[in-house]
mmCIF file of C-alpha atoms in Angstrom:
data_model
loop_
_atom_site.group_PDB
_atom_site.id
_atom_site.type_symbol
_atom_site.label_atom_id
_atom_site.label_comp_id
_atom_site.label_asym_id
_atom_site.label_seq_id
_atom_site.Cartn_x
_atom_site.Cartn_y
_atom_site.Cartn_z
ATOM 1 C CA GLY A 1 62.166 199.102 126.508
ATOM 2 C CA GLN A 2 58.938 200.251 128.027
ATOM 3 C CA GLN A 3 58.874 203.832 129.221
ATOM 4 C CA VAL A 4 56.394 205.760 131.282
ATOM 5 C CA MET A 5 56.615 209.518 131.015
ATOM 6 C CA GLN A 6 54.997 211.687 133.659
ATOM 7 C CA ILE A 7 54.447 215.434 133.664
ATOM 8 C CA PRO A 8 54.819 217.902 135.168
ATOM 9 C CA GLN A 9 57.883 217.181 137.250
ATOM 10 C CA TYR A 10 56.914 219.802 139.808
ATOM 11 C CA GLN A 11 53.706 221.626 140.606
ATOM 12 C CA HIS A 12 53.207 224.332 143.195
ATOM 13 C CA VAL A 13 49.660 225.461 143.930
ATOM 14 C CA GLN A 14 47.764 227.563 146.377
ATOM 15 C CA GLU A 15 45.675 225.595 148.828
ATOM 16 C CA GLY A 16 42.244 225.135 147.330
ATOM 17 C CA GLU A 17 43.448 225.064 143.730
ATOM 18 C CA ASP A 18 43.176 221.966 141.591
ATOM 19 C CA PHE A 19 46.096 219.774 140.535
ATOM 20 C CA THR A 20 46.581 217.324 137.684
ATOM 21 C CA THR A 21 49.432 215.003 136.753
ATOM 22 C CA TYR A 22 49.633 213.064 133.505
ATOM 23 C CA CYS A 23 51.233 209.792 132.510
ATOM 24 C CA ASN A 24 51.938 208.409 129.084
ATOM 25 C CA SER A 25 53.278 204.969 128.279
ATOM 26 C CA SER A 26 55.190 204.028 125.160
ATOM 27 C CA THR A 27 53.351 200.692 125.109
ATOM 28 C CA THR A 28 49.842 199.456 125.874
ATOM 29 C CA LEU A 29 49.440 198.604 129.522
ATOM 30 C CA SER A 30 47.612 195.840 131.324
ATOM 31 C CA ASN A 31 46.953 198.213 134.167
ATOM 32 C CA ILE A 32 48.266 201.393 135.672
ATOM 33 C CA GLN A 33 48.775 202.084 139.340
ATOM 34 C CA TRP A 34 49.156 205.303 141.260
ATOM 35 C CA TYR A 35 51.265 205.806 144.357
ATOM 36 C CA LYS A 36 51.845 208.703 146.727
ATOM 37 C CA GLN A 37 55.136 209.277 148.502
ATOM 38 C CA ARG A 38 55.248 211.810 151.298
ATOM 39 C CA PRO A 39 58.546 213.626 151.916
ATOM 40 C CA GLY A 40 60.870 211.231 153.727
ATOM 41 C CA GLY A 41 58.424 208.363 153.313
ATOM 42 C CA HIS A 42 57.850 205.410 151.055
ATOM 43 C CA PRO A 43 55.375 204.971 148.197
ATOM 44 C CA VAL A 44 51.848 204.125 149.251
ATOM 45 C CA PHE A 45 49.445 202.473 146.839
ATOM 46 C CA LEU A 46 46.475 204.651 145.921
ATOM 47 C CA ILE A 47 44.612 202.879 143.167
ATOM 48 C CA GLN A 48 44.795 200.571 140.174
ATOM 49 C CA LEU A 49 43.057 201.107 136.833
ATOM 50 C CA VAL A 50 42.500 198.138 134.580
ATOM 51 C CA LYS A 51 39.777 198.854 132.036
ATOM 52 C CA SER A 52 40.008 201.024 128.968
ATOM 53 C CA GLY A 53 38.460 204.431 129.684
ATOM 54 C CA GLU A 54 38.083 203.641 133.368
ATOM 55 C CA VAL A 55 37.446 206.470 135.813
ATOM 56 C CA LYS A 56 37.723 206.029 139.557
ATOM 57 C CA LYS A 57 37.241 208.495 142.359
ATOM 58 C CA GLN A 58 38.570 208.636 145.874
ATOM 59 C CA LYS A 59 37.060 211.651 147.617
ATOM 60 C CA ARG A 60 38.794 214.621 145.936
ATOM 61 C CA LEU A 61 41.000 212.429 143.727
ATOM 62 C CA THR A 62 39.887 211.363 140.256
ATOM 63 C CA PHE A 63 41.878 208.816 138.276
ATOM 64 C CA GLN A 64 41.448 208.139 134.577
ATOM 65 C CA PHE A 65 42.784 205.478 132.245
ATOM 66 C CA GLY A 66 42.829 206.291 128.542
ATOM 67 C CA GLU A 67 40.862 204.423 125.919
ATOM 68 C CA ALA A 68 44.047 203.050 124.403
ATOM 69 C CA LYS A 69 45.356 202.036 127.842
ATOM 70 C CA LYS A 70 48.519 204.029 127.270
ATOM 71 C CA ASN A 71 47.834 207.156 129.273
ATOM 72 C CA SER A 72 46.410 208.099 132.622
ATOM 73 C CA SER A 73 45.800 211.107 134.795
ATOM 74 C CA LEU A 74 45.279 211.970 138.425
ATOM 75 C CA HIS A 75 43.269 215.061 139.266
ATOM 76 C CA ILE A 76 42.944 216.484 142.762
ATOM 77 C CA THR A 77 40.140 218.957 143.377
ATOM 78 C CA ALA A 78 40.594 221.729 145.917
ATOM 79 C CA THR A 79 43.994 220.707 147.205
ATOM 80 C CA GLN A 80 44.723 220.589 150.903
ATOM 81 C CA THR A 81 48.074 220.717 152.679
ATOM 82 C CA THR A 82 47.772 216.989 153.360
ATOM 83 C CA ASP A 83 48.026 216.378 149.610
ATOM 84 C CA VAL A 84 51.684 217.403 149.626
ATOM 85 C CA GLY A 85 53.984 214.711 148.267
ATOM 86 C CA THR A 86 55.182 213.076 145.090
ATOM 87 C CA TYR A 87 52.649 211.230 142.979
ATOM 88 C CA PHE A 88 53.916 208.380 140.841
ATOM 89 C CA CYS A 89 52.153 206.480 138.147
ATOM 90 C CA ALA A 90 53.408 202.980 137.435
ATOM 91 C CA GLY A 91 52.517 200.838 134.466
ATOM 92 C CA LEU A 92 52.296 197.099 134.149
ATOM 93 C CA LYS A 93 52.504 195.288 130.831
ATOM 94 C CA GLN A 94 50.327 192.273 130.111
ATOM 95 C CA GLY A 95 51.765 189.205 131.798
ATOM 96 C CA ALA A 96 54.481 191.182 133.515
ATOM 97 C CA GLN A 97 55.147 191.455 137.218
ATOM 98 C CA LYS A 98 57.395 194.454 137.433
ATOM 99 C CA LEU A 99 56.110 197.984 137.492
ATOM 100 C CA VAL A 100 57.628 200.726 135.387
ATOM 101 C CA PHE A 101 57.430 203.985 137.277
ATOM 102 C CA GLY A 102 56.970 207.424 135.875
ATOM 103 C CA GLN A 103 59.299 210.174 137.007
ATOM 104 C CA GLY A 104 56.784 211.423 139.543
ATOM 105 C CA THR A 105 55.145 214.786 140.076
ATOM 106 C CA ARG A 106 56.140 216.606 143.195
ATOM 107 C CA LEU A 107 53.252 218.637 144.579
ATOM 108 C CA THR A 108 53.850 221.483 146.993
ATOM 109 C CA ILE A 109 51.089 223.648 148.397
ATOM 110 C CA ASN A 110 51.023 227.174 149.687
ATOM 111 C CA PRO A 111 48.635 227.322 152.649
ATOM 112 C CA GLY B 1 46.423 192.952 154.950
ATOM 113 C CA ALA B 2 49.636 193.231 152.881
ATOM 114 C CA VAL B 3 52.192 194.566 155.339
ATOM 115 C CA VAL B 4 55.826 194.695 154.274
ATOM 116 C CA SER B 5 58.458 195.302 156.912
ATOM 117 C CA GLN B 6 61.924 196.524 155.977
ATOM 118 C CA HIS B 7 64.959 196.776 158.247
ATOM 119 C CA PRO B 8 67.035 198.642 159.051
ATOM 120 C CA SER B 9 65.494 202.012 158.316
ATOM 121 C CA ARG B 10 68.844 203.755 158.426
ATOM 122 C CA VAL B 11 72.392 202.473 158.322
ATOM 123 C CA ILE B 12 75.773 204.122 158.159
ATOM 124 C CA CYS B 13 78.703 201.964 157.181
ATOM 125 C CA LYS B 14 82.346 202.381 156.281
ATOM 126 C CA SER B 15 83.616 202.012 152.746
ATOM 127 C CA GLY B 16 84.529 198.446 151.942
ATOM 128 C CA THR B 17 82.091 196.839 154.343
ATOM 129 C CA SER B 18 78.895 194.988 153.486
ATOM 130 C CA VAL B 19 75.376 195.847 154.546
ATOM 131 C CA LYS B 20 72.359 193.549 154.624
ATOM 132 C CA ILE B 21 68.826 194.871 154.257
ATOM 133 C CA GLU B 22 65.837 192.674 155.080
ATOM 134 C CA CYS B 23 62.384 192.778 153.592
ATOM 135 C CA ARG B 24 59.620 190.702 155.166
ATOM 136 C CA SER B 25 56.031 190.151 154.180
ATOM 137 C CA LEU B 26 54.256 189.946 157.532
ATOM 138 C CA ASP B 27 50.774 188.717 156.726
ATOM 139 C CA PHE B 28 51.086 187.112 153.333
ATOM 140 C CA GLN B 29 53.422 184.956 151.319
ATOM 141 C CA ALA B 30 55.407 186.686 148.638
ATOM 142 C CA THR B 31 56.919 184.492 145.968
ATOM 143 C CA THR B 32 58.169 187.644 144.296
ATOM 144 C CA MET B 33 59.608 190.768 145.819
ATOM 145 C CA PHE B 34 61.134 193.786 144.143
ATOM 146 C CA TRP B 35 64.105 195.889 145.131
ATOM 147 C CA TYR B 36 64.314 199.541 144.145
ATOM 148 C CA ARG B 37 66.812 202.304 144.539
ATOM 149 C CA GLN B 38 65.747 205.915 144.795
ATOM 150 C CA PHE B 39 67.993 208.962 144.553
ATOM 151 C CA PRO B 40 66.879 212.219 146.207
ATOM 152 C CA LYS B 41 63.867 213.722 144.464
ATOM 153 C CA LYS B 42 63.995 211.078 141.765
ATOM 154 C CA SER B 43 61.841 208.181 140.730
ATOM 155 C CA LEU B 44 62.173 204.556 141.787
ATOM 156 C CA MET B 45 64.662 202.554 139.804
ATOM 157 C CA LEU B 46 64.015 198.828 139.787
ATOM 158 C CA MET B 47 67.200 196.976 140.630
ATOM 159 C CA ALA B 48 66.043 193.384 140.640
ATOM 160 C CA THR B 49 63.154 191.004 140.999
ATOM 161 C CA SER B 50 63.615 188.554 143.833
ATOM 162 C CA ASN B 51 62.113 185.105 143.306
ATOM 163 C CA GLU B 52 61.634 182.664 146.165
ATOM 164 C CA GLY B 53 63.810 179.617 145.763
ATOM 165 C CA SER B 54 65.571 180.793 142.627
ATOM 166 C CA LYS B 55 68.015 183.375 141.404
ATOM 167 C CA ALA B 56 67.042 186.994 141.285
ATOM 168 C CA THR B 57 66.501 188.717 137.968
ATOM 169 C CA TYR B 58 68.610 191.835 137.737
ATOM 170 C CA GLU B 59 67.863 194.884 135.628
ATOM 171 C CA GLN B 60 70.326 195.992 133.023
ATOM 172 C CA GLY B 61 73.252 197.850 134.519
ATOM 173 C CA VAL B 62 72.830 196.490 138.048
ATOM 174 C CA GLU B 63 75.839 194.515 139.259
ATOM 175 C CA LYS B 64 74.589 191.239 140.652
ATOM 176 C CA ASP B 65 77.868 190.543 142.429
ATOM 177 C CA LYS B 66 77.632 193.828 144.239
ATOM 178 C CA PHE B 67 73.962 193.706 145.110
ATOM 179 C CA LEU B 68 73.361 190.184 146.347
ATOM 180 C CA ILE B 69 69.747 189.144 146.668
ATOM 181 C CA ASN B 70 68.549 186.113 148.556
ATOM 182 C CA HIS B 71 64.920 185.029 148.757
ATOM 183 C CA ALA B 72 65.149 181.908 150.865
ATOM 184 C CA SER B 73 61.602 181.835 152.142
ATOM 185 C CA LEU B 74 58.148 183.001 151.114
ATOM 186 C CA THR B 75 58.285 185.858 153.588
ATOM 187 C CA LEU B 76 61.858 187.101 153.478
ATOM 188 C CA SER B 77 64.100 188.630 150.873
ATOM 189 C CA THR B 78 67.456 190.199 151.639
ATOM 190 C CA LEU B 79 69.614 192.642 149.724
ATOM 191 C CA THR B 80 73.297 192.758 150.595
ATOM 192 C CA VAL B 81 75.370 195.646 149.351
ATOM 193 C CA THR B 82 78.880 194.254 149.204
ATOM 194 C CA SER B 83 82.077 196.258 149.461
ATOM 195 C CA ALA B 84 80.064 199.433 149.786
ATOM 196 C CA HIS B 85 81.349 202.694 148.345
ATOM 197 C CA PRO B 86 80.065 206.222 148.947
ATOM 198 C CA GLU B 87 78.325 206.167 145.565
ATOM 199 C CA ASP B 88 76.173 203.305 146.879
ATOM 200 C CA SER B 89 74.620 205.727 149.349
ATOM 201 C CA SER B 90 70.940 205.858 148.525
ATOM 202 C CA PHE B 91 67.422 204.988 149.592
ATOM 203 C CA TYR B 92 66.663 201.306 149.008
ATOM 204 C CA ILE B 93 63.052 200.119 149.033
ATOM 205 C CA CYS B 94 61.490 196.706 148.642
ATOM 206 C CA SER B 95 57.956 195.885 147.591
ATOM 207 C CA ALA B 96 55.690 192.893 147.308
ATOM 208 C CA GLY B 97 52.093 192.151 146.463
ATOM 209 C CA ILE B 98 49.529 189.589 147.486
ATOM 210 C CA ARG B 99 48.650 188.924 143.871
ATOM 211 C CA THR B 100 51.775 189.811 141.953
ATOM 212 C CA GLY B 101 50.890 191.751 138.850
ATOM 213 C CA LEU B 102 47.184 191.731 139.578
ATOM 214 C CA SER B 103 46.845 194.346 142.269
ATOM 215 C CA GLY B 104 48.774 197.109 143.939
ATOM 216 C CA TYR B 105 52.064 196.521 145.643
ATOM 217 C CA THR B 106 52.979 197.307 149.216
ATOM 218 C CA PHE B 107 56.286 198.979 149.820
ATOM 219 C CA GLY B 108 58.568 198.617 152.786
ATOM 220 C CA SER B 109 59.462 201.765 154.672
ATOM 221 C CA GLY B 110 62.840 201.910 152.962
ATOM 222 C CA THR B 111 66.452 201.881 154.103
ATOM 223 C CA ARG B 112 68.585 204.952 153.895
ATOM 224 C CA LEU B 113 72.159 203.802 153.398
ATOM 225 C CA THR B 114 75.055 206.166 153.946
ATOM 226 C CA VAL B 115 78.537 204.943 153.135
ATOM 227 C CA VAL B 116 81.334 207.000 154.667
#
């Protein structure tokens, strides 16, 4: 079945350093979505990427979708303590409704 | 828009009893809702897809007789954990989207179930 692999599993950075998490799907995706889950909270939708090679920015966050629509990345510039949490990518196959989640990358930050 | 309300947020029950968790879409109609289970520090595992007016579609390995899903209206889906055992203790989360499969999904706040 479809799998979405996400690395790294954990990342600890100093405040102000950059952070990147990567996702790779075993199959071509219709779109990929990114979610953030704070400790003790629930996943919150961040963004959706649909087009091949698409790049979207949200303030310090940059999201990319690969040309083959099988991989994606989330890059955070100059991390802040508010960025702490687990970032999940989730892929959607063409015509499908259910998301397949990556394992998540747990980001912790040293202030 | 797209608010999903989930209740209860926490529940403790005795082994052998049943627990019902509700998931409501407050400002939109959701013909499809999804139920996930999440273990500590792990990813979300899709348990089933809840379809309004029809039977839920369960993922492989999920016991449909143990995890009963009812989606009787366009704004409410329920998950009932029957004859709960301690190993059923987990974080259960529902989600729904305004345009299923076409845009991001909104998650409920989750239910932390502890079976003692």
